[in-house]
Short mmCIF file of C-alpha atoms in Angstrom, two decimals:
data_model
loop_
_atom_site.label_atom_id
_atom_site.label_comp_id
_atom_site.label_asym_id
_atom_site.label_seq_id
_atom_site.Cartn_x
_atom_site.Cartn_y
_atom_site.Cartn_z
CA UNK C 795 8.08 24.70 -25.38
CA UNK C 796 6.71 25.90 -22.06
CA UNK C 797 8.92 27.84 -19.65
CA UNK C 798 9.81 26.68 -16.16
CA UNK C 799 7.49 29.32 -14.76
CA UNK C 800 4.59 28.03 -16.84
CA UNK C 801 5.31 24.45 -15.76
CA UNK C 802 5.30 25.54 -12.13
CA UNK C 803 2.02 27.36 -12.68
CA UNK C 804 0.54 24.06 -13.92
CA UNK C 805 1.49 22.42 -10.61
CA UNK C 806 -0.23 25.29 -8.78
CA UNK C 807 -3.22 24.93 -11.10
CA UNK C 808 -3.57 21.23 -10.24
CA UNK C 809 -3.14 21.87 -6.54
CA UNK C 810 -5.79 24.59 -6.57
CA UNK C 811 -8.17 22.05 -8.09
CA UNK C 812 -7.69 19.70 -5.16
CA UNK C 813 -5.16 17.34 -6.71
CA UNK C 814 -3.22 16.81 -3.50
CA UNK C 815 -1.00 13.91 -4.60
CA UNK C 816 2.33 14.98 -6.05
CA UNK C 817 2.76 11.89 -8.24
CA UNK C 818 -0.66 12.56 -9.79
CA UNK C 819 0.27 16.22 -10.25
CA UNK C 820 3.40 15.17 -12.14
CA UNK C 821 1.36 13.04 -14.55
CA UNK C 822 -1.22 15.76 -15.02
CA UNK C 823 1.35 18.49 -15.59
CA UNK C 824 3.04 16.32 -18.21
CA UNK C 825 -0.28 15.76 -19.97
CA UNK C 826 -1.34 19.39 -19.70
CA UNK C 827 1.97 20.78 -20.94
CA UNK C 828 1.98 18.50 -24.00
CA UNK C 829 -1.66 19.30 -24.78
CA UNK C 830 -1.11 23.06 -24.37
CA UNK C 831 1.95 22.96 -26.61
CA UNK C 832 -0.12 21.17 -29.27
CA UNK C 833 -2.83 23.81 -28.96
CA UNK C 834 -0.31 26.64 -29.27
CA UNK C 835 1.30 25.01 -32.30
CA UNK C 836 -2.02 24.56 -34.08
CA UNK C 837 -3.03 28.12 -33.20
CA UNK C 838 0.00 30.43 -32.65
CA UNK C 839 -2.27 33.28 -31.55
CA UNK C 840 -3.55 31.41 -28.51
CA UNK C 841 -1.98 32.29 -25.17
CA UNK C 842 -0.74 29.86 -22.52
CA UNK C 843 -3.69 30.68 -20.26
CA UNK C 844 -6.21 30.19 -23.08
CA UNK C 845 -4.59 26.89 -24.03
CA UNK C 846 -4.73 25.71 -20.42
CA UNK C 847 -8.39 26.62 -20.10
CA UNK C 848 -9.23 24.81 -23.32
CA UNK C 849 -7.36 21.67 -22.29
CA UNK C 850 -8.89 21.73 -18.81
CA UNK C 851 -12.39 21.95 -20.27
CA UNK C 852 -11.72 18.66 -22.05
CA UNK C 853 -11.78 16.95 -18.63
CA UNK C 854 -15.48 17.78 -18.25
CA UNK C 855 -17.51 19.51 -15.55
CA UNK C 856 -15.95 17.50 -12.72
CA UNK C 857 -12.41 18.44 -13.72
CA UNK C 858 -9.64 16.25 -12.33
CA UNK C 859 -11.75 14.56 -9.64
CA UNK C 860 -12.75 11.45 -11.66
CA UNK C 861 -9.13 10.97 -12.71
CA UNK C 862 -7.88 11.11 -9.11
CA UNK C 863 -10.56 8.64 -7.98
CA UNK C 864 -9.62 6.28 -10.80
CA UNK C 865 -5.95 6.60 -9.85
CA UNK C 866 -6.78 5.68 -6.26
CA UNK C 867 -8.57 2.56 -7.43
CA UNK C 868 -5.68 1.62 -9.69
CA UNK C 869 -3.15 2.07 -6.87
CA UNK C 870 -5.18 -0.09 -4.48
CA UNK C 871 -5.52 -2.77 -7.14
CA UNK C 872 -1.82 -2.60 -7.97
CA UNK C 873 -0.80 -2.86 -4.31
CA UNK C 874 -3.13 -5.81 -3.80
CA UNK C 875 -1.62 -7.52 -6.84
CA UNK C 876 1.90 -6.85 -5.58
CA UNK C 877 0.99 -8.23 -2.16
CA UNK C 878 -0.52 -11.43 -3.56
CA UNK C 879 2.44 -11.98 -5.90
CA UNK C 880 4.84 -11.70 -2.98
CA UNK C 881 2.60 -13.89 -0.81
CA UNK C 882 2.35 -16.62 -3.45
CA UNK C 883 6.09 -16.49 -4.10
CA UNK C 884 6.65 -17.58 -0.49
CA UNK C 885 4.66 -20.75 -1.16
CA UNK C 886 6.59 -21.77 -4.28
CA UNK C 887 9.62 -23.99 -4.49
CA UNK C 888 12.12 -23.76 -2.81
CA UNK C 889 10.74 -21.16 -0.35
CA UNK C 890 7.85 -23.47 0.50
CA UNK C 891 10.35 -25.61 2.40
CA UNK C 892 10.68 -22.78 4.92
CA UNK C 893 6.89 -22.68 5.17
CA UNK C 894 6.76 -26.39 5.97
CA UNK C 895 9.61 -25.98 8.45
CA UNK C 896 7.63 -23.21 10.17
CA UNK C 897 4.59 -25.47 10.45
CA UNK C 898 6.70 -28.33 11.78
CA UNK C 899 8.31 -26.04 14.35
CA UNK C 900 4.94 -24.84 15.61
CA UNK C 901 3.54 -28.36 15.80
CA UNK C 902 6.56 -29.40 17.88
CA UNK C 903 6.28 -26.43 20.26
CA UNK C 904 2.51 -26.66 20.60
CA UNK C 905 2.78 -30.34 21.48
CA UNK C 906 4.86 -29.57 24.56
CA UNK C 907 2.31 -27.71 26.67
CA UNK C 908 -1.09 -26.00 26.23
CA UNK C 909 0.02 -22.92 28.15
CA UNK C 910 3.05 -22.58 25.88
CA UNK C 911 0.73 -22.91 22.89
CA UNK C 912 -1.52 -20.09 24.11
CA UNK C 913 1.46 -17.82 24.74
CA UNK C 914 2.99 -18.45 21.30
CA UNK C 915 -0.36 -17.93 19.55
CA UNK C 916 -0.86 -14.60 21.31
CA UNK C 917 2.67 -13.41 20.49
CA UNK C 918 2.35 -14.41 16.84
CA UNK C 919 -1.01 -12.66 16.49
CA UNK C 920 0.33 -9.51 18.11
CA UNK C 921 3.30 -9.57 15.71
CA UNK C 922 0.83 -8.46 13.04
CA UNK C 923 0.92 -5.00 14.62
CA UNK C 924 4.27 -4.46 12.90
CA UNK C 925 2.38 -3.93 9.64
CA UNK C 926 0.41 -0.76 10.56
CA UNK C 927 3.47 0.56 12.43
CA UNK C 928 5.62 0.04 9.33
CA UNK C 929 2.98 1.77 7.24
CA UNK C 930 3.00 4.68 9.71
CA UNK C 931 6.81 4.82 9.48
CA UNK C 932 6.61 5.18 5.69
CA UNK C 933 3.94 7.88 5.99
CA UNK C 934 6.18 9.80 8.40
CA UNK C 935 9.03 9.64 5.87
CA UNK C 936 6.70 10.85 3.12
CA UNK C 937 5.32 13.64 5.33
CA UNK C 938 8.87 14.97 5.85
CA UNK C 939 9.13 15.66 2.12
CA UNK C 940 6.17 18.03 2.33
CA UNK C 941 4.34 16.12 -0.39
CA UNK C 942 1.60 13.50 -0.57
CA UNK C 943 1.88 10.46 -2.83
CA UNK C 944 -1.05 8.40 -4.01
CA UNK C 945 1.05 5.23 -4.16
CA UNK C 946 1.23 5.26 -0.35
CA UNK C 947 -2.18 3.68 -0.08
CA UNK C 948 -2.39 0.32 1.68
CA UNK C 949 -5.84 0.59 3.27
CA UNK C 950 -7.37 -2.51 1.64
CA UNK C 951 -5.06 -5.02 3.30
CA UNK C 952 -3.39 -3.06 6.10
CA UNK C 953 -6.69 -2.22 7.76
CA UNK C 954 -7.90 -5.80 7.46
CA UNK C 955 -4.94 -6.99 9.54
CA UNK C 956 -5.34 -4.18 12.06
CA UNK C 957 -9.06 -4.82 12.47
CA UNK C 958 -8.50 -8.55 12.86
CA UNK C 959 -6.03 -7.88 15.64
CA UNK C 960 -7.92 -5.12 17.39
CA UNK C 961 -11.50 -6.44 17.31
CA UNK C 962 -12.52 -6.79 20.97
CA UNK C 963 -12.21 -10.34 22.15
CA UNK C 964 -10.13 -11.61 19.21
CA UNK C 965 -7.16 -12.63 21.32
CA UNK C 966 -9.46 -13.87 24.05
CA UNK C 967 -11.05 -16.32 21.61
CA UNK C 968 -7.67 -17.79 20.81
CA UNK C 969 -6.68 -18.12 24.44
CA UNK C 970 -10.00 -19.37 25.77
CA UNK C 971 -10.22 -23.00 26.90
CA UNK C 972 -13.41 -23.55 24.92
CA UNK C 973 -11.46 -23.20 21.69
CA UNK C 974 -9.36 -26.24 22.49
CA UNK C 975 -12.43 -28.41 22.95
CA UNK C 976 -13.74 -27.73 19.43
CA UNK C 977 -11.64 -30.55 17.98
CA UNK C 978 -9.18 -33.22 19.16
CA UNK C 979 -5.79 -31.80 20.12
CA UNK C 980 -3.98 -33.98 17.57
CA UNK C 981 -6.08 -32.26 14.87
CA UNK C 982 -6.21 -28.79 16.39
CA UNK C 983 -2.44 -28.40 16.62
CA UNK C 984 -1.73 -28.98 12.88
CA UNK C 985 -4.70 -26.76 11.88
CA UNK C 986 -3.68 -23.81 14.05
CA UNK C 987 -0.04 -24.27 13.01
CA UNK C 988 -0.95 -24.00 9.31
CA UNK C 989 -3.17 -20.99 9.99
CA UNK C 990 -0.48 -19.16 11.94
CA UNK C 991 2.18 -20.02 9.36
CA UNK C 992 0.01 -18.49 6.60
CA UNK C 993 -0.56 -15.51 8.89
CA UNK C 994 3.19 -14.98 9.34
CA UNK C 995 3.77 -15.30 5.59
CA UNK C 996 1.03 -12.69 5.09
CA UNK C 997 2.71 -10.28 7.51
CA UNK C 998 6.06 -10.71 5.74
CA UNK C 999 4.41 -10.15 2.35
CA UNK C 1000 2.69 -7.00 3.60
CA UNK C 1001 5.92 -5.56 4.98
CA UNK C 1002 7.71 -6.34 1.73
CA UNK C 1003 4.89 -4.68 -0.22
CA UNK C 1004 5.32 -1.51 1.83
CA UNK C 1005 9.09 -1.76 1.38
CA UNK C 1006 8.64 -2.08 -2.41
CA UNK C 1007 6.52 1.06 -2.51
CA UNK C 1008 9.13 2.86 -0.43
CA UNK C 1009 11.83 1.78 -2.88
CA UNK C 1010 9.72 2.97 -5.80
CA UNK C 1011 9.31 6.41 -4.24
CA UNK C 1012 13.04 6.72 -3.60
CA UNK C 1013 13.77 5.67 -7.18
CA UNK C 1014 11.21 7.89 -8.90
CA UNK C 1015 11.61 10.98 -6.68
CA UNK C 1016 15.25 10.92 -5.43
CA UNK C 1017 15.40 14.71 -5.00
CA UNK C 1018 12.47 14.72 -2.61
CA UNK C 1019 13.67 11.80 -0.48
CA UNK C 1020 17.38 12.59 -0.57
CA UNK C 1021 17.11 14.91 2.46
CA UNK C 1022 14.80 12.62 4.45
#
């Protein structure tokens, strides 16, 4: 069995080979230590350093890089899946009743006055900014631990919301008079109400996805986040 010093040297070994994510380092160290122990058992004369070199060579010329890239892809895919599962859960019975109530509430408010409609649309669209700010909040918490974690990777869907909100002219399009002449008001109001309701559900799902990742980090690495 490897000593604590040897285990720590494996973390340093991974870090020196540009594995910056602590959660990936943990997996690699676990794999390396088991593989080295097997090598030392099969050949008692082999040293720890020789066993490490032999195991590392099994990763190929590119070392740990392909593994880290694959992990990044897996995390993005997993986060997307988590997001969509949460999103779809909001549209299932009985939560879908709240979705219909949200649509009905918007239709009622939008029917009162066009100016009120424009104001509400703008406020609802801007509410999407909570997502990147919440992501930033989590990254600040993670940064305080002094470690990086690959699971804190929301770029596929977080950036899409941010870009949609920040593209020049986006809000102007939704507040421009020409938009309201594209279709009859009695059709436009239900359509925009459904769109905005889905948008709000999406924001909630994104925030809950980030919250789930935060909870996972606290559960898996309590020692690192206990002092945060």
